[in-house]
């Protein structure tokens, strides 16, 4: 796993990634954190989320996605369903869901440049050491970069 500081969404718009991934809950909200920024900047990603069944626990470990074009660059935005809900305090990140969705990402986006934030470790309260280990295991051999937000 590579790690850089900056703005994941800006980097994607500049053509630095072919795929960007962010963690979502299963209630089609995209109302906080990077999900809210994605919802505002890339409405097609939010539309893909809205096309799924709101509150469906079976979405955990799956994803929806949308192709986005910014200027001369296009990339896929992956809404990874890594937590069931957003309410309450404590850990909401589902480690098995994270593993399953990254298995699918490795299968479906192999050979592409992948970028993501610290999925599940922010508002979802998960342990980044655990999550990053899962990501590295499931994306072995792929070009993937974790972007620490820095405006």
PDB file of C-alpha atoms in Angstrom:
ATOM      1  CA  UNK A   1       0.000   0.000   0.000  1.00  0.00           C
ATOM      2  CA  UNK A   2       1.261   3.393  -0.968  1.00  0.00           C
ATOM      3  CA  UNK A   3       0.276   6.372   1.156  1.00  0.00           C
ATOM      4  CA  UNK A   4       0.123  10.022   0.114  1.00  0.00           C
ATOM      5  CA  UNK A   5      -1.300  13.221   1.534  1.00  0.00           C
ATOM      6  CA  UNK A   6      -3.758  15.329  -0.432  1.00  0.00           C
ATOM      7  CA  UNK A   7      -7.297  15.332  -1.763  1.00  0.00           C
ATOM      8  CA  UNK A   8      -8.446  11.995  -3.188  1.00  0.00           C
ATOM      9  CA  UNK A   9     -11.203  13.583  -5.251  1.00  0.00           C
ATOM     10  CA  UNK A  10      -8.864  16.181  -6.704  1.00  0.00           C
ATOM     11  CA  UNK A  11      -6.289  13.499  -7.527  1.00  0.00           C
ATOM     12  CA  UNK A  12      -8.946  11.434  -9.313  1.00  0.00           C
ATOM     13  CA  UNK A  13     -10.033  14.466 -11.340  1.00  0.00           C
ATOM     14  CA  UNK A  14      -6.403  15.001 -12.359  1.00  0.00           C
ATOM     15  CA  UNK A  15      -6.223  11.440 -13.711  1.00  0.00           C
ATOM     16  CA  UNK A  16      -4.065   9.927 -10.970  1.00  0.00           C
ATOM     17  CA  UNK A  17      -6.540   7.100 -10.271  1.00  0.00           C
ATOM     18  CA  UNK A  18      -8.736   4.878 -12.423  1.00  0.00           C
ATOM     19  CA  UNK A  19     -10.893   3.856  -9.460  1.00  0.00           C
ATOM     20  CA  UNK A  20     -11.645   5.559  -6.152  1.00  0.00           C
ATOM     21  CA  UNK A  21     -13.326   3.751  -3.293  1.00  0.00           C
ATOM     22  CA  UNK A  22     -15.072   5.080  -0.225  1.00  0.00           C
ATOM     23  CA  UNK A  23     -17.002   3.390   2.551  1.00  0.00           C
ATOM     24  CA  UNK A  24     -20.790   3.728   2.688  1.00  0.00           C
ATOM     25  CA  UNK A  25     -23.562   2.695   5.010  1.00  0.00           C
ATOM     26  CA  UNK A  26     -26.540   0.705   3.742  1.00  0.00           C
ATOM     27  CA  UNK A  27     -29.084   3.536   4.048  1.00  0.00           C
ATOM     28  CA  UNK A  28     -28.325   5.591   0.896  1.00  0.00           C
ATOM     29  CA  UNK A  29     -27.418   8.751   2.805  1.00  0.00           C
ATOM     30  CA  UNK A  30     -23.885   9.765   1.831  1.00  0.00           C
ATOM     31  CA  UNK A  31     -24.427  12.628   4.281  1.00  0.00           C
ATOM     32  CA  UNK A  32     -21.074  13.049   6.039  1.00  0.00           C
ATOM     33  CA  UNK A  33     -17.329  12.762   5.555  1.00  0.00           C
ATOM     34  CA  UNK A  34     -15.891  12.009   2.137  1.00  0.00           C
ATOM     35  CA  UNK A  35     -19.185  10.403   1.094  1.00  0.00           C
ATOM     36  CA  UNK A  36     -20.869  13.802   1.327  1.00  0.00           C
ATOM     37  CA  UNK A  37     -18.139  15.356  -0.835  1.00  0.00           C
ATOM     38  CA  UNK A  38     -18.542  12.560  -3.385  1.00  0.00           C
ATOM     39  CA  UNK A  39     -22.314  13.024  -3.343  1.00  0.00           C
ATOM     40  CA  UNK A  40     -21.865  16.751  -4.070  1.00  0.00           C
ATOM     41  CA  UNK A  41     -19.052  16.523  -6.636  1.00  0.00           C
ATOM     42  CA  UNK A  42     -20.000  13.302  -8.414  1.00  0.00           C
ATOM     43  CA  UNK A  43     -23.814  12.970  -8.346  1.00  0.00           C
ATOM     44  CA  UNK A  44     -23.690   9.834 -10.512  1.00  0.00           C
ATOM     45  CA  UNK A  45     -22.081   7.992  -7.571  1.00  0.00           C
ATOM     46  CA  UNK A  46     -24.953   9.045  -5.322  1.00  0.00           C
ATOM     47  CA  UNK A  47     -27.461   7.984  -7.974  1.00  0.00           C
ATOM     48  CA  UNK A  48     -25.793   4.548  -8.043  1.00  0.00           C
ATOM     49  CA  UNK A  49     -26.198   4.367  -4.255  1.00  0.00           C
ATOM     50  CA  UNK A  50     -29.864   5.406  -4.500  1.00  0.00           C
ATOM     51  CA  UNK A  51     -30.457   2.602  -7.028  1.00  0.00           C
ATOM     52  CA  UNK A  52     -29.791   0.078  -4.234  1.00  0.00           C
ATOM     53  CA  UNK A  53     -32.314  -0.985  -1.589  1.00  0.00           C
ATOM     54  CA  UNK A  54     -32.249   1.410   1.373  1.00  0.00           C
ATOM     55  CA  UNK A  55     -31.505  -0.307   4.689  1.00  0.00           C
ATOM     56  CA  UNK A  56     -30.733  -3.693   3.112  1.00  0.00           C
ATOM     57  CA  UNK A  57     -28.265  -5.538   5.353  1.00  0.00           C
ATOM     58  CA  UNK A  58     -27.427  -7.813   2.417  1.00  0.00           C
ATOM     59  CA  UNK A  59     -25.562  -4.913   0.789  1.00  0.00           C
ATOM     60  CA  UNK A  60     -22.751  -5.295   3.358  1.00  0.00           C
ATOM     61  CA  UNK A  61     -19.614  -6.443   1.559  1.00  0.00           C
ATOM     62  CA  UNK A  62     -20.899  -5.382  -1.876  1.00  0.00           C
ATOM     63  CA  UNK A  63     -20.651  -2.142  -3.818  1.00  0.00           C
ATOM     64  CA  UNK A  64     -22.356   0.101  -6.306  1.00  0.00           C
ATOM     65  CA  UNK A  65     -20.374   2.226  -8.737  1.00  0.00           C
ATOM     66  CA  UNK A  66     -20.548   4.958 -11.328  1.00  0.00           C
ATOM     67  CA  UNK A  67     -18.297   6.142 -14.140  1.00  0.00           C
ATOM     68  CA  UNK A  68     -17.388   9.806 -13.672  1.00  0.00           C
ATOM     69  CA  UNK A  69     -15.823  12.172 -16.198  1.00  0.00           C
ATOM     70  CA  UNK A  70     -13.926  15.250 -15.052  1.00  0.00           C
ATOM     71  CA  UNK A  71     -12.452  17.227 -17.913  1.00  0.00           C
ATOM     72  CA  UNK A  72     -10.363  14.785 -19.946  1.00  0.00           C
ATOM     73  CA  UNK A  73     -10.245  12.123 -17.242  1.00  0.00           C
ATOM     74  CA  UNK A  74     -12.689   9.378 -16.378  1.00  0.00           C
ATOM     75  CA  UNK A  75     -12.695   7.061 -13.381  1.00  0.00           C
ATOM     76  CA  UNK A  76     -15.006   4.797 -11.452  1.00  0.00           C
ATOM     77  CA  UNK A  77     -16.345   5.798  -8.041  1.00  0.00           C
ATOM     78  CA  UNK A  78     -17.007   2.736  -5.897  1.00  0.00           C
ATOM     79  CA  UNK A  79     -19.517   3.017  -3.060  1.00  0.00           C
ATOM     80  CA  UNK A  80     -18.280   0.189  -0.824  1.00  0.00           C
ATOM     81  CA  UNK A  81     -20.884  -0.973   1.701  1.00  0.00           C
ATOM     82  CA  UNK A  82     -18.602  -1.377   4.694  1.00  0.00           C
ATOM     83  CA  UNK A  83     -20.958  -0.472   7.541  1.00  0.00           C
ATOM     84  CA  UNK A  84     -24.652  -1.063   8.115  1.00  0.00           C
ATOM     85  CA  UNK A  85     -25.656   2.260   9.655  1.00  0.00           C
ATOM     86  CA  UNK A  86     -24.134   5.539  10.839  1.00  0.00           C
ATOM     87  CA  UNK A  87     -26.009   6.115  14.095  1.00  0.00           C
ATOM     88  CA  UNK A  88     -24.527   5.912  17.590  1.00  0.00           C
ATOM     89  CA  UNK A  89     -20.963   5.915  18.795  1.00  0.00           C
ATOM     90  CA  UNK A  90     -18.459   3.093  18.681  1.00  0.00           C
ATOM     91  CA  UNK A  91     -17.237   0.902  15.873  1.00  0.00           C
ATOM     92  CA  UNK A  92     -19.623   0.715  12.936  1.00  0.00           C
ATOM     93  CA  UNK A  93     -17.082  -0.595  10.427  1.00  0.00           C
ATOM     94  CA  UNK A  94     -17.745  -4.221   9.532  1.00  0.00           C
ATOM     95  CA  UNK A  95     -14.380  -5.898   8.972  1.00  0.00           C
ATOM     96  CA  UNK A  96     -15.822  -8.904   7.142  1.00  0.00           C
ATOM     97  CA  UNK A  97     -17.752  -6.566   4.822  1.00  0.00           C
ATOM     98  CA  UNK A  98     -14.530  -4.669   4.145  1.00  0.00           C
ATOM     99  CA  UNK A  99     -12.782  -7.927   3.270  1.00  0.00           C
ATOM    100  CA  UNK A 100     -15.588  -9.068   0.968  1.00  0.00           C
ATOM    101  CA  UNK A 101     -15.870  -5.782  -0.901  1.00  0.00           C
ATOM    102  CA  UNK A 102     -12.108  -5.594  -1.468  1.00  0.00           C
ATOM    103  CA  UNK A 103     -12.136  -9.169  -2.803  1.00  0.00           C
ATOM    104  CA  UNK A 104     -14.722  -8.001  -5.341  1.00  0.00           C
ATOM    105  CA  UNK A 105     -12.750  -4.863  -6.151  1.00  0.00           C
ATOM    106  CA  UNK A 106      -9.617  -6.908  -6.793  1.00  0.00           C
ATOM    107  CA  UNK A 107     -11.581  -9.182  -9.138  1.00  0.00           C
ATOM    108  CA  UNK A 108     -13.511  -6.421 -10.939  1.00  0.00           C
ATOM    109  CA  UNK A 109     -10.858  -3.689 -11.155  1.00  0.00           C
ATOM    110  CA  UNK A 110      -7.611  -5.666 -11.466  1.00  0.00           C
ATOM    111  CA  UNK A 111      -4.770  -3.814 -13.151  1.00  0.00           C
ATOM    112  CA  UNK A 112      -6.228  -0.367 -12.501  1.00  0.00           C
ATOM    113  CA  UNK A 113      -4.848   2.419 -10.296  1.00  0.00           C
ATOM    114  CA  UNK A 114      -6.932   2.405  -7.114  1.00  0.00           C
ATOM    115  CA  UNK A 115      -7.199   5.193  -4.534  1.00  0.00           C
ATOM    116  CA  UNK A 116      -9.099   5.377  -1.261  1.00  0.00           C
ATOM    117  CA  UNK A 117      -9.218   7.228   2.069  1.00  0.00           C
ATOM    118  CA  UNK A 118      -8.825   5.505   5.449  1.00  0.00           C
ATOM    119  CA  UNK A 119     -12.030   3.541   4.794  1.00  0.00           C
ATOM    120  CA  UNK A 120     -13.857   2.607   7.971  1.00  0.00           C
ATOM    121  CA  UNK A 121     -11.397   4.326  10.298  1.00  0.00           C
ATOM    122  CA  UNK A 122     -12.993   7.786  10.421  1.00  0.00           C
ATOM    123  CA  UNK A 123     -16.679   8.221  11.161  1.00  0.00           C
ATOM    124  CA  UNK A 124     -17.173   4.421  11.218  1.00  0.00           C
ATOM    125  CA  UNK A 125     -14.721   4.124  14.132  1.00  0.00           C
ATOM    126  CA  UNK A 126     -12.788   1.099  12.862  1.00  0.00           C
ATOM    127  CA  UNK A 127      -9.158   0.283  13.597  1.00  0.00           C
ATOM    128  CA  UNK A 128      -6.986   1.386  10.676  1.00  0.00           C
ATOM    129  CA  UNK A 129      -4.274  -1.185  11.380  1.00  0.00           C
ATOM    130  CA  UNK A 130      -6.842  -3.969  11.032  1.00  0.00           C
ATOM    131  CA  UNK A 131      -8.495  -2.396   7.976  1.00  0.00           C
ATOM    132  CA  UNK A 132      -5.238  -1.661   6.148  1.00  0.00           C
ATOM    133  CA  UNK A 133      -4.105  -5.250   6.700  1.00  0.00           C
ATOM    134  CA  UNK A 134      -7.357  -6.511   5.148  1.00  0.00           C
ATOM    135  CA  UNK A 135      -6.989  -4.171   2.174  1.00  0.00           C
ATOM    136  CA  UNK A 136      -3.385  -5.203   1.565  1.00  0.00           C
ATOM    137  CA  UNK A 137      -4.287  -8.903   1.750  1.00  0.00           C
ATOM    138  CA  UNK A 138      -7.140  -8.528  -0.721  1.00  0.00           C
ATOM    139  CA  UNK A 139      -5.385  -6.151  -3.149  1.00  0.00           C
ATOM    140  CA  UNK A 140      -2.077  -7.998  -3.243  1.00  0.00           C
ATOM    141  CA  UNK A 141      -0.328  -7.286  -6.548  1.00  0.00           C
ATOM    142  CA  UNK A 142      -2.518  -4.282  -7.359  1.00  0.00           C
ATOM    143  CA  UNK A 143      -1.533  -0.608  -7.562  1.00  0.00           C
ATOM    144  CA  UNK A 144      -3.411   0.932  -4.628  1.00  0.00           C
ATOM    145  CA  UNK A 145      -2.903   4.101  -2.641  1.00  0.00           C
ATOM    146  CA  UNK A 146      -4.381   5.355   0.609  1.00  0.00           C
ATOM    147  CA  UNK A 147      -4.834   9.124   0.517  1.00  0.00           C
ATOM    148  CA  UNK A 148      -4.693  10.973   3.828  1.00  0.00           C
ATOM    149  CA  UNK A 149      -6.795  14.099   3.397  1.00  0.00           C
ATOM    150  CA  UNK A 150      -4.793  17.282   3.406  1.00  0.00           C
ATOM    151  CA  UNK A 151      -6.325  20.299   1.640  1.00  0.00           C
TER     152      UNK A 151
END
